[in-house]
CSV table of C-alpha atoms in Angstrom, one decimal:
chain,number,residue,atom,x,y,z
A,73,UNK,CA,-7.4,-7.9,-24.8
A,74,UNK,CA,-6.6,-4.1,-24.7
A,75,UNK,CA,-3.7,-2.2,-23.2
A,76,UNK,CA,-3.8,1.8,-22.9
A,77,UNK,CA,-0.2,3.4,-21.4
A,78,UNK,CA,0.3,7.0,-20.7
A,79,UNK,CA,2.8,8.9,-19.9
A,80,UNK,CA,2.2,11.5,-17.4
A,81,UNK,CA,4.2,14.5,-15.6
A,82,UNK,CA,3.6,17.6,-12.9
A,83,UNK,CA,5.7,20.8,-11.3
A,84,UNK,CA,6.0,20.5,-7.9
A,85,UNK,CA,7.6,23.7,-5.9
A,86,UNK,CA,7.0,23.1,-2.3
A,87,UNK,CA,9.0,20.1,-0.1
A,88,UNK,CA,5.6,18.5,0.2
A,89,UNK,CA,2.6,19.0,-1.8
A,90,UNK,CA,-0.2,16.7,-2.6
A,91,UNK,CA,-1.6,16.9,-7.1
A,92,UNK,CA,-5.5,15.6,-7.8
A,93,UNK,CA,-4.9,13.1,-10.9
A,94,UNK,CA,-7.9,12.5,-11.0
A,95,UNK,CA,-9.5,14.1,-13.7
A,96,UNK,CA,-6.7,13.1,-15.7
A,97,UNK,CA,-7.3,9.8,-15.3
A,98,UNK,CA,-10.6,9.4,-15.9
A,99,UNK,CA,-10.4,10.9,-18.9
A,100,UNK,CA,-7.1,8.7,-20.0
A,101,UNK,CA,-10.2,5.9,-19.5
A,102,UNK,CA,-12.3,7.0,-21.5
A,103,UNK,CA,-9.7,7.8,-23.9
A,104,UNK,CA,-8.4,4.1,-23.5
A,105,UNK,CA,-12.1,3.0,-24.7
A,106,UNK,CA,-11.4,-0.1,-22.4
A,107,UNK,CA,-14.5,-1.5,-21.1
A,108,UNK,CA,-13.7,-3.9,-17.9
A,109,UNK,CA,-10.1,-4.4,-16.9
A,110,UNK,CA,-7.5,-2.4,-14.2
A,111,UNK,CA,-6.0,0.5,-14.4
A,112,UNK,CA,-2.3,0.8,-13.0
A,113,UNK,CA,-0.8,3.9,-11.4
A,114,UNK,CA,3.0,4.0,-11.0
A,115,UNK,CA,4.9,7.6,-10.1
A,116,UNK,CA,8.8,6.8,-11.3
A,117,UNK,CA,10.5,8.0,-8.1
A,118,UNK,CA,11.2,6.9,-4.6
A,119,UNK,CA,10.4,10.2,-2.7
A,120,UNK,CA,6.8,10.9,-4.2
A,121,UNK,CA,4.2,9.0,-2.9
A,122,UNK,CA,0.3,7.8,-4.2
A,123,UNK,CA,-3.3,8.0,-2.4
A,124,UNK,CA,-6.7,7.3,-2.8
A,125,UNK,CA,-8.7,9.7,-0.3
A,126,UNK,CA,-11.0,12.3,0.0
A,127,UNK,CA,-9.4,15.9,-1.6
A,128,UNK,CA,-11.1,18.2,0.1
A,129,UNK,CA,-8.4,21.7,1.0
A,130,UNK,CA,-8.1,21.2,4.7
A,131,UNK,CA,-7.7,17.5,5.1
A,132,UNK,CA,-5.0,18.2,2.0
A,133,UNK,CA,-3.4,20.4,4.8
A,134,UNK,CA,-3.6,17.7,7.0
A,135,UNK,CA,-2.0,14.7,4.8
A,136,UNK,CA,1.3,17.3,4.5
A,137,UNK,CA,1.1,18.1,8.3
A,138,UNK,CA,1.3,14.4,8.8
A,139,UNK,CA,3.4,13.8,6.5
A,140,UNK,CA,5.7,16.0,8.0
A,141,UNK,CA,5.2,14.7,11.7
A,142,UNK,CA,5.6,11.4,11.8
A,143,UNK,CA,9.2,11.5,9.7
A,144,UNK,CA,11.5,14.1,10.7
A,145,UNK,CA,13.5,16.3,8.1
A,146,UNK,CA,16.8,15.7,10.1
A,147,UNK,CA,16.7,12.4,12.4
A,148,UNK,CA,20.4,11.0,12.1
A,149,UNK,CA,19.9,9.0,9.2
A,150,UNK,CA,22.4,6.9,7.5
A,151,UNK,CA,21.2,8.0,4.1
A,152,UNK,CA,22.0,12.0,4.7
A,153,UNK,CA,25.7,11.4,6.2
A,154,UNK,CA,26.7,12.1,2.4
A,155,UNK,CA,30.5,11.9,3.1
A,156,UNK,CA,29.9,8.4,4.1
A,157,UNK,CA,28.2,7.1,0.7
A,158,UNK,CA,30.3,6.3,-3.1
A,159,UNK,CA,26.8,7.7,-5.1
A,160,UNK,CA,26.7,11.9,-4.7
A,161,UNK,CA,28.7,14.7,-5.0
A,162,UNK,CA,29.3,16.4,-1.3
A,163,UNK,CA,26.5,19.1,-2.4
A,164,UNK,CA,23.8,16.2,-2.6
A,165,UNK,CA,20.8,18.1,-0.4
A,166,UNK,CA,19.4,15.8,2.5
A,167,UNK,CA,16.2,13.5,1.9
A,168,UNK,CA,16.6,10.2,3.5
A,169,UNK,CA,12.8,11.6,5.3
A,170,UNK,CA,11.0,11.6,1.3
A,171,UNK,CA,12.1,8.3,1.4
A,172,UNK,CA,10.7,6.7,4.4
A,173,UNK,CA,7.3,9.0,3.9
A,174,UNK,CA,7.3,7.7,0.8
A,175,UNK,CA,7.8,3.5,1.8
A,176,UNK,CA,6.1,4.0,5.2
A,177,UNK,CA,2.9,6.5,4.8
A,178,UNK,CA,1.8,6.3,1.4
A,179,UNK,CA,1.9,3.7,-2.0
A,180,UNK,CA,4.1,2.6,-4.4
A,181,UNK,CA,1.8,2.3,-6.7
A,182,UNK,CA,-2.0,2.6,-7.4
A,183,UNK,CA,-5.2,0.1,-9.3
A,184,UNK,CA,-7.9,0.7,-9.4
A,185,UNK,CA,-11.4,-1.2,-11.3
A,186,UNK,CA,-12.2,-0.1,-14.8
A,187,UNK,CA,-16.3,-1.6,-15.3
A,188,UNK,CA,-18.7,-0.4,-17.9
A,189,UNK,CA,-16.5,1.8,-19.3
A,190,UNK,CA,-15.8,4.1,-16.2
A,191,UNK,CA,-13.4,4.3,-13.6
A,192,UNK,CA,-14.9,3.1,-10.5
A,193,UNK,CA,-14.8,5.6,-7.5
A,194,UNK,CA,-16.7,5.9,-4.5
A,195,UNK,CA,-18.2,9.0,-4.0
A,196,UNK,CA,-15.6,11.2,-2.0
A,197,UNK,CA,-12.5,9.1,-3.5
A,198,UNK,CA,-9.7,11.2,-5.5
A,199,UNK,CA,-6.5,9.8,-6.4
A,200,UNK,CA,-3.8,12.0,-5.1
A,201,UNK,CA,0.3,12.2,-6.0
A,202,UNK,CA,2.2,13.1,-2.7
A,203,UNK,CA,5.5,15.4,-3.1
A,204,UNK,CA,7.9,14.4,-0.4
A,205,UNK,CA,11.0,16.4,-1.0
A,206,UNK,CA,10.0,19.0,-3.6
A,207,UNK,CA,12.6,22.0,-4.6
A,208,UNK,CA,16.1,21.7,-2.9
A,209,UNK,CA,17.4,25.7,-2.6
A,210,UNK,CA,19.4,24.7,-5.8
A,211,UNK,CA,16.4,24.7,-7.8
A,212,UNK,CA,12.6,26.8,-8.4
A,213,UNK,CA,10.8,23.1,-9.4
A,214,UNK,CA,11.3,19.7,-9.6
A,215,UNK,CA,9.7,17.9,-12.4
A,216,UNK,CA,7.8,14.5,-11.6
A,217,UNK,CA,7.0,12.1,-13.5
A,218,UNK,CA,4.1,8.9,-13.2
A,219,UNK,CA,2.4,6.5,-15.8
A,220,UNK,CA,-0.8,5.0,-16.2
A,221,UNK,CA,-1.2,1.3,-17.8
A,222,UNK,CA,-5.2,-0.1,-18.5
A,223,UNK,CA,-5.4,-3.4,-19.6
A,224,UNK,CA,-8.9,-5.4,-20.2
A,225,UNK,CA,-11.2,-5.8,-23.0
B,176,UNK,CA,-10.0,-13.0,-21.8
B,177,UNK,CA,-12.7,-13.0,-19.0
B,178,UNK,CA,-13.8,-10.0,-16.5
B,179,UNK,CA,-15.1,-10.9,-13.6
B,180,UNK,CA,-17.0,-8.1,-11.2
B,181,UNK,CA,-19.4,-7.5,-8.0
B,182,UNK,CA,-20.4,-5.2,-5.3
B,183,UNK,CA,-19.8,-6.6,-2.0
B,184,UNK,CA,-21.2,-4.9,1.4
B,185,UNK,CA,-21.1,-5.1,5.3
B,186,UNK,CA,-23.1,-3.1,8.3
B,187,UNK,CA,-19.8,-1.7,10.6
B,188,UNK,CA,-21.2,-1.4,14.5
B,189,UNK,CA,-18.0,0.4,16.2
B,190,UNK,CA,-15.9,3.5,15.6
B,191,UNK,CA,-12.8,0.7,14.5
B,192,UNK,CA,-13.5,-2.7,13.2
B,193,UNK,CA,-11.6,-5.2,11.0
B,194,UNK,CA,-13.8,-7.7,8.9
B,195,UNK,CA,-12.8,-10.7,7.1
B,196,UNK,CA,-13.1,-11.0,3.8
B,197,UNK,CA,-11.4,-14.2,2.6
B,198,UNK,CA,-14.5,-16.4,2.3
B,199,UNK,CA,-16.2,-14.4,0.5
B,200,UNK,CA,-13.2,-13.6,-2.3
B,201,UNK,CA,-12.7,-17.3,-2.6
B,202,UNK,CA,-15.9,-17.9,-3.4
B,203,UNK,CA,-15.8,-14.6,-6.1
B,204,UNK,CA,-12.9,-16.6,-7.3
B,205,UNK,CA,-14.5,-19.8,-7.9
B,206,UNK,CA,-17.5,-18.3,-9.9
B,207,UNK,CA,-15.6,-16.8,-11.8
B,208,UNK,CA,-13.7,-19.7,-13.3
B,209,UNK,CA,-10.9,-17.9,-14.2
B,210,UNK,CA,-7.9,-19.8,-14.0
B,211,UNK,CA,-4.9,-17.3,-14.5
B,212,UNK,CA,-5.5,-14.0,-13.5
B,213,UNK,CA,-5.3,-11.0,-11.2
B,214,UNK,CA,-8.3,-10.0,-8.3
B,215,UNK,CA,-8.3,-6.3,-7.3
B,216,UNK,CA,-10.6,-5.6,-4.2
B,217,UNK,CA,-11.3,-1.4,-4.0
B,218,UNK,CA,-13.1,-0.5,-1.0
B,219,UNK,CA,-15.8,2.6,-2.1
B,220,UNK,CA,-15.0,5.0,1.0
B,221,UNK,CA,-11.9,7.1,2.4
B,222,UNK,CA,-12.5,6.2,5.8
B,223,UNK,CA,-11.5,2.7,5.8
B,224,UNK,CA,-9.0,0.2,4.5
B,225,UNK,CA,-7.6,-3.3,3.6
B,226,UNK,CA,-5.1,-5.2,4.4
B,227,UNK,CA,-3.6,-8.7,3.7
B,228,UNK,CA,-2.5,-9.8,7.1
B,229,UNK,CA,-3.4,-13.3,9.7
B,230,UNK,CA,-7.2,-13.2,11.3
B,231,UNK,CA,-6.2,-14.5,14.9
B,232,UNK,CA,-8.6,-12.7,17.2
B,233,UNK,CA,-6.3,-11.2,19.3
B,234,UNK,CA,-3.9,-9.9,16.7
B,235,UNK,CA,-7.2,-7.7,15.3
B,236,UNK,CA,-7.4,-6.7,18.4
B,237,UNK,CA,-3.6,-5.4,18.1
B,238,UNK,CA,-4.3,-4.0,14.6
B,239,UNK,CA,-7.5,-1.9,15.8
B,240,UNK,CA,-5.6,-0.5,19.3
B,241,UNK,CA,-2.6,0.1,17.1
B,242,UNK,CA,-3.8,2.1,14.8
B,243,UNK,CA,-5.9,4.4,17.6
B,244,UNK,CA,-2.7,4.6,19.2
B,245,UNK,CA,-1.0,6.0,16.2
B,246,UNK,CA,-3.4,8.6,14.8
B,247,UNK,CA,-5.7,10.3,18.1
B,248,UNK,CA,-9.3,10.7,17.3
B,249,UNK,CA,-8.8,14.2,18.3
B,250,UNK,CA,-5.5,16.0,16.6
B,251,UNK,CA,-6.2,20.0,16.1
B,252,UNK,CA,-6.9,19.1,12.5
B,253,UNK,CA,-7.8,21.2,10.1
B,254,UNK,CA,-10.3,19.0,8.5
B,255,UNK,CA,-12.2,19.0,11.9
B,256,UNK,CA,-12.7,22.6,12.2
B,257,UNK,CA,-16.2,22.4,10.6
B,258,UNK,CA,-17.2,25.7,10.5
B,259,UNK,CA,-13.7,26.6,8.1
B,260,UNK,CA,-15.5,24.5,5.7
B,261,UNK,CA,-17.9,25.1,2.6
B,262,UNK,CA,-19.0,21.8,2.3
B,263,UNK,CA,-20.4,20.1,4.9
B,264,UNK,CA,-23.6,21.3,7.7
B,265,UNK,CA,-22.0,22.0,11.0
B,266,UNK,CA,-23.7,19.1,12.8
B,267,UNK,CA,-21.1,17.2,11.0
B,268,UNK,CA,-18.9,14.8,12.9
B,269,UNK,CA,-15.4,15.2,12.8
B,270,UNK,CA,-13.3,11.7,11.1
B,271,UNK,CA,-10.3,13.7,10.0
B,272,UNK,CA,-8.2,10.6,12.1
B,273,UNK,CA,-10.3,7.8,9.7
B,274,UNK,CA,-9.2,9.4,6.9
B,275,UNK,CA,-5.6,9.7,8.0
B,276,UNK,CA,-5.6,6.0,9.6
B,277,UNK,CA,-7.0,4.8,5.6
B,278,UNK,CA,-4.0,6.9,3.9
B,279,UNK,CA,-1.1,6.2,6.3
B,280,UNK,CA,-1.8,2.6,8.1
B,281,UNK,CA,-3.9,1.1,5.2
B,282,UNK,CA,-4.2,0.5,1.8
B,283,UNK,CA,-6.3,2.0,-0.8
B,284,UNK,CA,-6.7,-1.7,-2.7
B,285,UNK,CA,-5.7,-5.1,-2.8
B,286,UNK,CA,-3.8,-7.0,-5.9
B,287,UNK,CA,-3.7,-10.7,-5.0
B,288,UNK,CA,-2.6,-13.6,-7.7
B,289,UNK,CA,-5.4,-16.4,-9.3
B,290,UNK,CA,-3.2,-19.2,-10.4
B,291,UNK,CA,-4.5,-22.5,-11.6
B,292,UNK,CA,-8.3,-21.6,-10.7
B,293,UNK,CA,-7.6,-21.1,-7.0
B,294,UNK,CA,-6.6,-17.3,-4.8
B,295,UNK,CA,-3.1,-17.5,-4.0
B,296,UNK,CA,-3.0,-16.9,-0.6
B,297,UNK,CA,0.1,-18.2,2.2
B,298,UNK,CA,-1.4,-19.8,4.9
B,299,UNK,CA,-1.8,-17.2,7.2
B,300,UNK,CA,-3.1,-14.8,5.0
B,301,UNK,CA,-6.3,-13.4,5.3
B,302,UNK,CA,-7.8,-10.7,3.1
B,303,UNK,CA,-8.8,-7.9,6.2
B,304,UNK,CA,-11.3,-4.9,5.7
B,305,UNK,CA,-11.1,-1.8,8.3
B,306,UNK,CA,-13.5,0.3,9.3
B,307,UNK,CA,-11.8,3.5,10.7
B,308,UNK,CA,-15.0,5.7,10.9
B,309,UNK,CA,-17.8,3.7,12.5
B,310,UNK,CA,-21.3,5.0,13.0
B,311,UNK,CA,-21.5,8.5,15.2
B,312,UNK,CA,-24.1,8.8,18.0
B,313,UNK,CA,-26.6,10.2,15.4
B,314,UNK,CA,-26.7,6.6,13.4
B,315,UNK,CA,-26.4,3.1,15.0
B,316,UNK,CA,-24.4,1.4,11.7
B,317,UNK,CA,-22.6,2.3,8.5
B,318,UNK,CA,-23.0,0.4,5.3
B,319,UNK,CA,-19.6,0.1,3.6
B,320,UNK,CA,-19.3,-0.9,0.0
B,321,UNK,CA,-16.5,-2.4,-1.8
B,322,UNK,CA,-16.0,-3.8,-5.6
B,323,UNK,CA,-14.0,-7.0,-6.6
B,324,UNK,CA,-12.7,-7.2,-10.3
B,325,UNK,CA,-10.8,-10.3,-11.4
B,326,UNK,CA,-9.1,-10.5,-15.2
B,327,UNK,CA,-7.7,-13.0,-16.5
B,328,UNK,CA,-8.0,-16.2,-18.8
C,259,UNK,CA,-3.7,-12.6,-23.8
C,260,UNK,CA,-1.0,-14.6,-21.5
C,261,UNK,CA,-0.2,-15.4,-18.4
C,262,UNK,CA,3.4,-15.9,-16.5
C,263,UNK,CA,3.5,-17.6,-13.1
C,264,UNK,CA,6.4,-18.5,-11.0
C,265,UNK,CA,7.5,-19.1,-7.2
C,266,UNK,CA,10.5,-17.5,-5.8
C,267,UNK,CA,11.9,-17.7,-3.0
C,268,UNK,CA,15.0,-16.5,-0.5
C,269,UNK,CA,16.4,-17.0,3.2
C,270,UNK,CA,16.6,-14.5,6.0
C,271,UNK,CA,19.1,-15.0,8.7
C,272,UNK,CA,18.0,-11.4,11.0
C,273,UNK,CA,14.8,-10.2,12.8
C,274,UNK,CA,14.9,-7.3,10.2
C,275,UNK,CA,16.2,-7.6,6.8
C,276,UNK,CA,15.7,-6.0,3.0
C,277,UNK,CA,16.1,-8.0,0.2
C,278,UNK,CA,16.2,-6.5,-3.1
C,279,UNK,CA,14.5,-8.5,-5.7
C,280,UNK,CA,14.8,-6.3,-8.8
C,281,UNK,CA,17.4,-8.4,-10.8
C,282,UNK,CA,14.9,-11.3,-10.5
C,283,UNK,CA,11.8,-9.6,-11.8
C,284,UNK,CA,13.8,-8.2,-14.8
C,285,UNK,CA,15.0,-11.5,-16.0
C,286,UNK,CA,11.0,-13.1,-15.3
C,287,UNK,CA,9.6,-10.3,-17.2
C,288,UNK,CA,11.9,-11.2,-20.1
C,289,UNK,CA,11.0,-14.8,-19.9
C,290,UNK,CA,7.3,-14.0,-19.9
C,291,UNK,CA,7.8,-12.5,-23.5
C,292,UNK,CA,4.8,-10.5,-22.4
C,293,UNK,CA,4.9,-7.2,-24.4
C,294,UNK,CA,2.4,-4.9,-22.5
C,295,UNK,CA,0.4,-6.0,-18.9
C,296,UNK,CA,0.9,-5.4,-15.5
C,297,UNK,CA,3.3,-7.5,-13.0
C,298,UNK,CA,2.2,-8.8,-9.5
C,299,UNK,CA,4.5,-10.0,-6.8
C,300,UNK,CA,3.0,-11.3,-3.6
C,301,UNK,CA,4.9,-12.3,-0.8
C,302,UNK,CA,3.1,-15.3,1.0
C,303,UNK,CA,3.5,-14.5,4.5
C,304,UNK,CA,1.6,-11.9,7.3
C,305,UNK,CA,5.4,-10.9,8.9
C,306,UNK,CA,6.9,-9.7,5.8
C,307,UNK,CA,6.5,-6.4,3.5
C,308,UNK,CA,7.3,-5.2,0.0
C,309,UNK,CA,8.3,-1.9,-1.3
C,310,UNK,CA,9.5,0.3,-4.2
C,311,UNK,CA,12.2,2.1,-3.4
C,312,UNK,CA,15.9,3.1,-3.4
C,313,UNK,CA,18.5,0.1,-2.8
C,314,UNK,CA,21.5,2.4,-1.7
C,315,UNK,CA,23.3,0.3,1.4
C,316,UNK,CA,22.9,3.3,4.0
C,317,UNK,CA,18.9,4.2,2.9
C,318,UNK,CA,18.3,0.4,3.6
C,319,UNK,CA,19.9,0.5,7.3
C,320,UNK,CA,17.3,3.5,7.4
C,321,UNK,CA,14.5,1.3,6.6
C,322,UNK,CA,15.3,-1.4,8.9
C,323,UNK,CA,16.1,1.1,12.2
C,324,UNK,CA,12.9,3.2,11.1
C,325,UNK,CA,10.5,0.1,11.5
C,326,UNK,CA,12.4,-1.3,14.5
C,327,UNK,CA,11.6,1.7,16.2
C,328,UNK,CA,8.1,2.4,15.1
C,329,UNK,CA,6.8,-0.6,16.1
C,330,UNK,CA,8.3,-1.9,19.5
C,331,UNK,CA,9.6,-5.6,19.6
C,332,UNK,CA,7.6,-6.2,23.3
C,333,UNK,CA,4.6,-3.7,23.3
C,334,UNK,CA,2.0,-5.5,25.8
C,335,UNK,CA,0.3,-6.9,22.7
C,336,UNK,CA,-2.8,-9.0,23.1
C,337,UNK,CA,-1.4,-11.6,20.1
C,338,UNK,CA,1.8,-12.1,22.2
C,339,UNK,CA,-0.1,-13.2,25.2
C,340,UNK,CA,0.3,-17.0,24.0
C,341,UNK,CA,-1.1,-18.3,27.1
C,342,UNK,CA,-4.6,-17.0,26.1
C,343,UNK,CA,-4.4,-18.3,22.6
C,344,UNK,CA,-5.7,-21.7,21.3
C,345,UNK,CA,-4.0,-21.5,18.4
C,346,UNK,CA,-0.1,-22.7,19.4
C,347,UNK,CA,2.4,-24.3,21.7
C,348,UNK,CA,3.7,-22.3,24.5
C,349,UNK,CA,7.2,-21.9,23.1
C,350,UNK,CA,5.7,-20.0,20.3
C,351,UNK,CA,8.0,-17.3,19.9
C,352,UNK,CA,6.3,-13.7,20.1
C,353,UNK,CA,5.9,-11.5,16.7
C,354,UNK,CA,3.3,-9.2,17.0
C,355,UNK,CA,5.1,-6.6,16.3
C,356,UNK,CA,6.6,-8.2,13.0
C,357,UNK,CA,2.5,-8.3,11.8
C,358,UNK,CA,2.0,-5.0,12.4
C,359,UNK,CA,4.9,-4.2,10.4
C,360,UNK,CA,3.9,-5.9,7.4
C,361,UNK,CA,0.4,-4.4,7.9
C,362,UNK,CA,1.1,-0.9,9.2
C,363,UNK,CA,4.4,0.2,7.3
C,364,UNK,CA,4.6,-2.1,4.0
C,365,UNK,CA,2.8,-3.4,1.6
C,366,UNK,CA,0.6,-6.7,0.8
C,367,UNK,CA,1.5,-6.7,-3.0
C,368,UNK,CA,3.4,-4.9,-5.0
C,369,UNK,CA,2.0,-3.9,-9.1
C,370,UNK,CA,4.5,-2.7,-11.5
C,371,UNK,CA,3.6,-1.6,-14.9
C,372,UNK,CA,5.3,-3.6,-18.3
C,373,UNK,CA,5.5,-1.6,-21.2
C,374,UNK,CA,7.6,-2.7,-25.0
C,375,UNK,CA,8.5,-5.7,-23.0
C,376,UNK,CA,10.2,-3.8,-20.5
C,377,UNK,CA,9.2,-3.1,-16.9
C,378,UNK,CA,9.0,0.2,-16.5
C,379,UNK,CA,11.1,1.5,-13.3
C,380,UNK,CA,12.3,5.2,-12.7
C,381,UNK,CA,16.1,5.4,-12.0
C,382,UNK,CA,16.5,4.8,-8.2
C,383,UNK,CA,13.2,2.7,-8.1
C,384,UNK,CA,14.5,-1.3,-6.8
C,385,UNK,CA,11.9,-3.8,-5.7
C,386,UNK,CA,12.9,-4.6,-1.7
C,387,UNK,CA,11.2,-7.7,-0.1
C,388,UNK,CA,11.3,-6.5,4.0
C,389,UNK,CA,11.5,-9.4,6.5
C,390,UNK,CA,10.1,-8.3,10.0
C,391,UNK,CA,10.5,-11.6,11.7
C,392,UNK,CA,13.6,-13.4,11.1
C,393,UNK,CA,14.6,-16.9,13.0
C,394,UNK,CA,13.6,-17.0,16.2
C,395,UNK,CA,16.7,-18.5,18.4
C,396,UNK,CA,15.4,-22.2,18.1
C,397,UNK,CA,16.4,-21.8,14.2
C,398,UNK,CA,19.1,-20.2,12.2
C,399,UNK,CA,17.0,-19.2,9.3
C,400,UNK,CA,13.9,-18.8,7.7
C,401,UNK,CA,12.8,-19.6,4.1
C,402,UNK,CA,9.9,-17.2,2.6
C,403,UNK,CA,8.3,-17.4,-0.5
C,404,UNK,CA,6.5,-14.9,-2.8
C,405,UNK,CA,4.9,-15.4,-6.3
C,406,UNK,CA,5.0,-13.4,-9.6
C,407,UNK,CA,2.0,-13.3,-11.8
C,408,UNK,CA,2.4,-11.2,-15.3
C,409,UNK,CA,-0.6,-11.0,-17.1
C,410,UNK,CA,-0.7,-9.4,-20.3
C,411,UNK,CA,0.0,-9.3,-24.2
């Protein structure tokens, strides 16, 4: 048995944005030299978010539209009434919303089938990192982090 | 270790369906003879999904008018407006909602446990493909493919 | 290669309710002695979800109003028609709306990445086990179960 881990990390700059990984991945297969097995996705954080879909520009515009939509920035949430928690400093910016896009709309994590030595996509399928509550005013960029795990033979 | 892997297919008939796929894994399963292990089902297309949920007949009818209900066929999407875009012929029809229902309702591949030879499954649980994206009036049915991988010992 | 495999289990005593299961998978991994692989929790039941996400208090009472009012307890649902259904007694208490839950808003398994022997978890990430349909007023609680598999080296 074979394992293959990666560590991997992007700049995001807008509240929501949606990355292509996919090139990256497949060539962290090939790299890996793994044959047949399953490759594991996992961003590290609880506002970003994971796909498999089709990456073509406009429906990208209309995964963040959505996004945005179907959870309000502000909707009286318990999370953002920050003088009410023990956990942040009174500054803490707002994002109760990244969260529920982020357990409600996309994945925690992603697999997806290693066989003959290539990762196995259908034809239009990209894997795509969602960016739920990019830059707060504070700060220019947030820096995200994911890593990838193969294991098979 | 041992790899396990097929191609699976079905003919969809209506713009929204939900097939079951249980049989068919647990038979996958069973050829496979291996006893310890994990099964990852990836549907091929970005216009459907899968989902681990209870078959009664009326409940899929819940799951396909539910998911209508919470992404219109018709949206003022971007992805729709076919003449904005380089890569398709403008006879194309418009699925932006399929691929939306796949990435916010659905999920893009299924991880269940094989322990002691046999799919762990409760005993409601039945492994359910959706079809978000059936045939338009040009065609009369859509072939949709999906891969199963199983690893273990 | 190896292979871990245990039951757990846990009671629910509300219609909605997160549990957070971290602690538990921490202390399995150790026992697993598994030094690289991926881990696999399953819950067994079609009313229930899994997520990977922030455990703080007020974000959880966030996640239990947001699914509450996404999905409508009463919503004219076909499965809650039990009269038309051969499949159980007439006091079967309705949960249609706990189903679509699990299917619609959650997830069906959850994969987590083990790496040096450690699971691999960003700061705020905690493993939540959502019940969507607790005891129905003939019972006090319920008793759900879920399964880890760890497969690895």
């Amino acid at each position: 048995m074979r394992c293959f881990f990666r560590v991997g990390d992007l700049v995001t700059r807008d509240l929501t944005e949606v990355h292509d990984l996919t090139d990256e991945i497949i060539n962290y297969v090939a790299e890996s030299r793994i044959k047949n097995g399953h490759v594991l996705i996992q961003p590290m954080h609880t506002t970003v978010g994971i796909w498999l879909n089709e990456g073509e520009p406009r429906l990208v515009r209309d995964f963040k539209k959505g996004v945005d939509e179907r959870v309000p920035f502000e909707g009286n949430y318990f999370h953002d009434d920050i003088d009410k928690r023990l956990d942040c400093p009174p500054d803490e910016p707002i994002n109760c919303h990244a969260h529920l896009k982020s357990a409600f709309l996309s994945n925690p994590s992603l697999s997806l089938v290693v066989f003959g030595g290539k990762l196995q996509l259908g034809r239009y399928q990209r894997i795509l990192f969602g960016e739920f509550d990019g830059p707060c005013p504070r700060k220019h960029k947030t820096r995200r982090k994911w890593i990838i795990s193969i294991i098979g033979a």
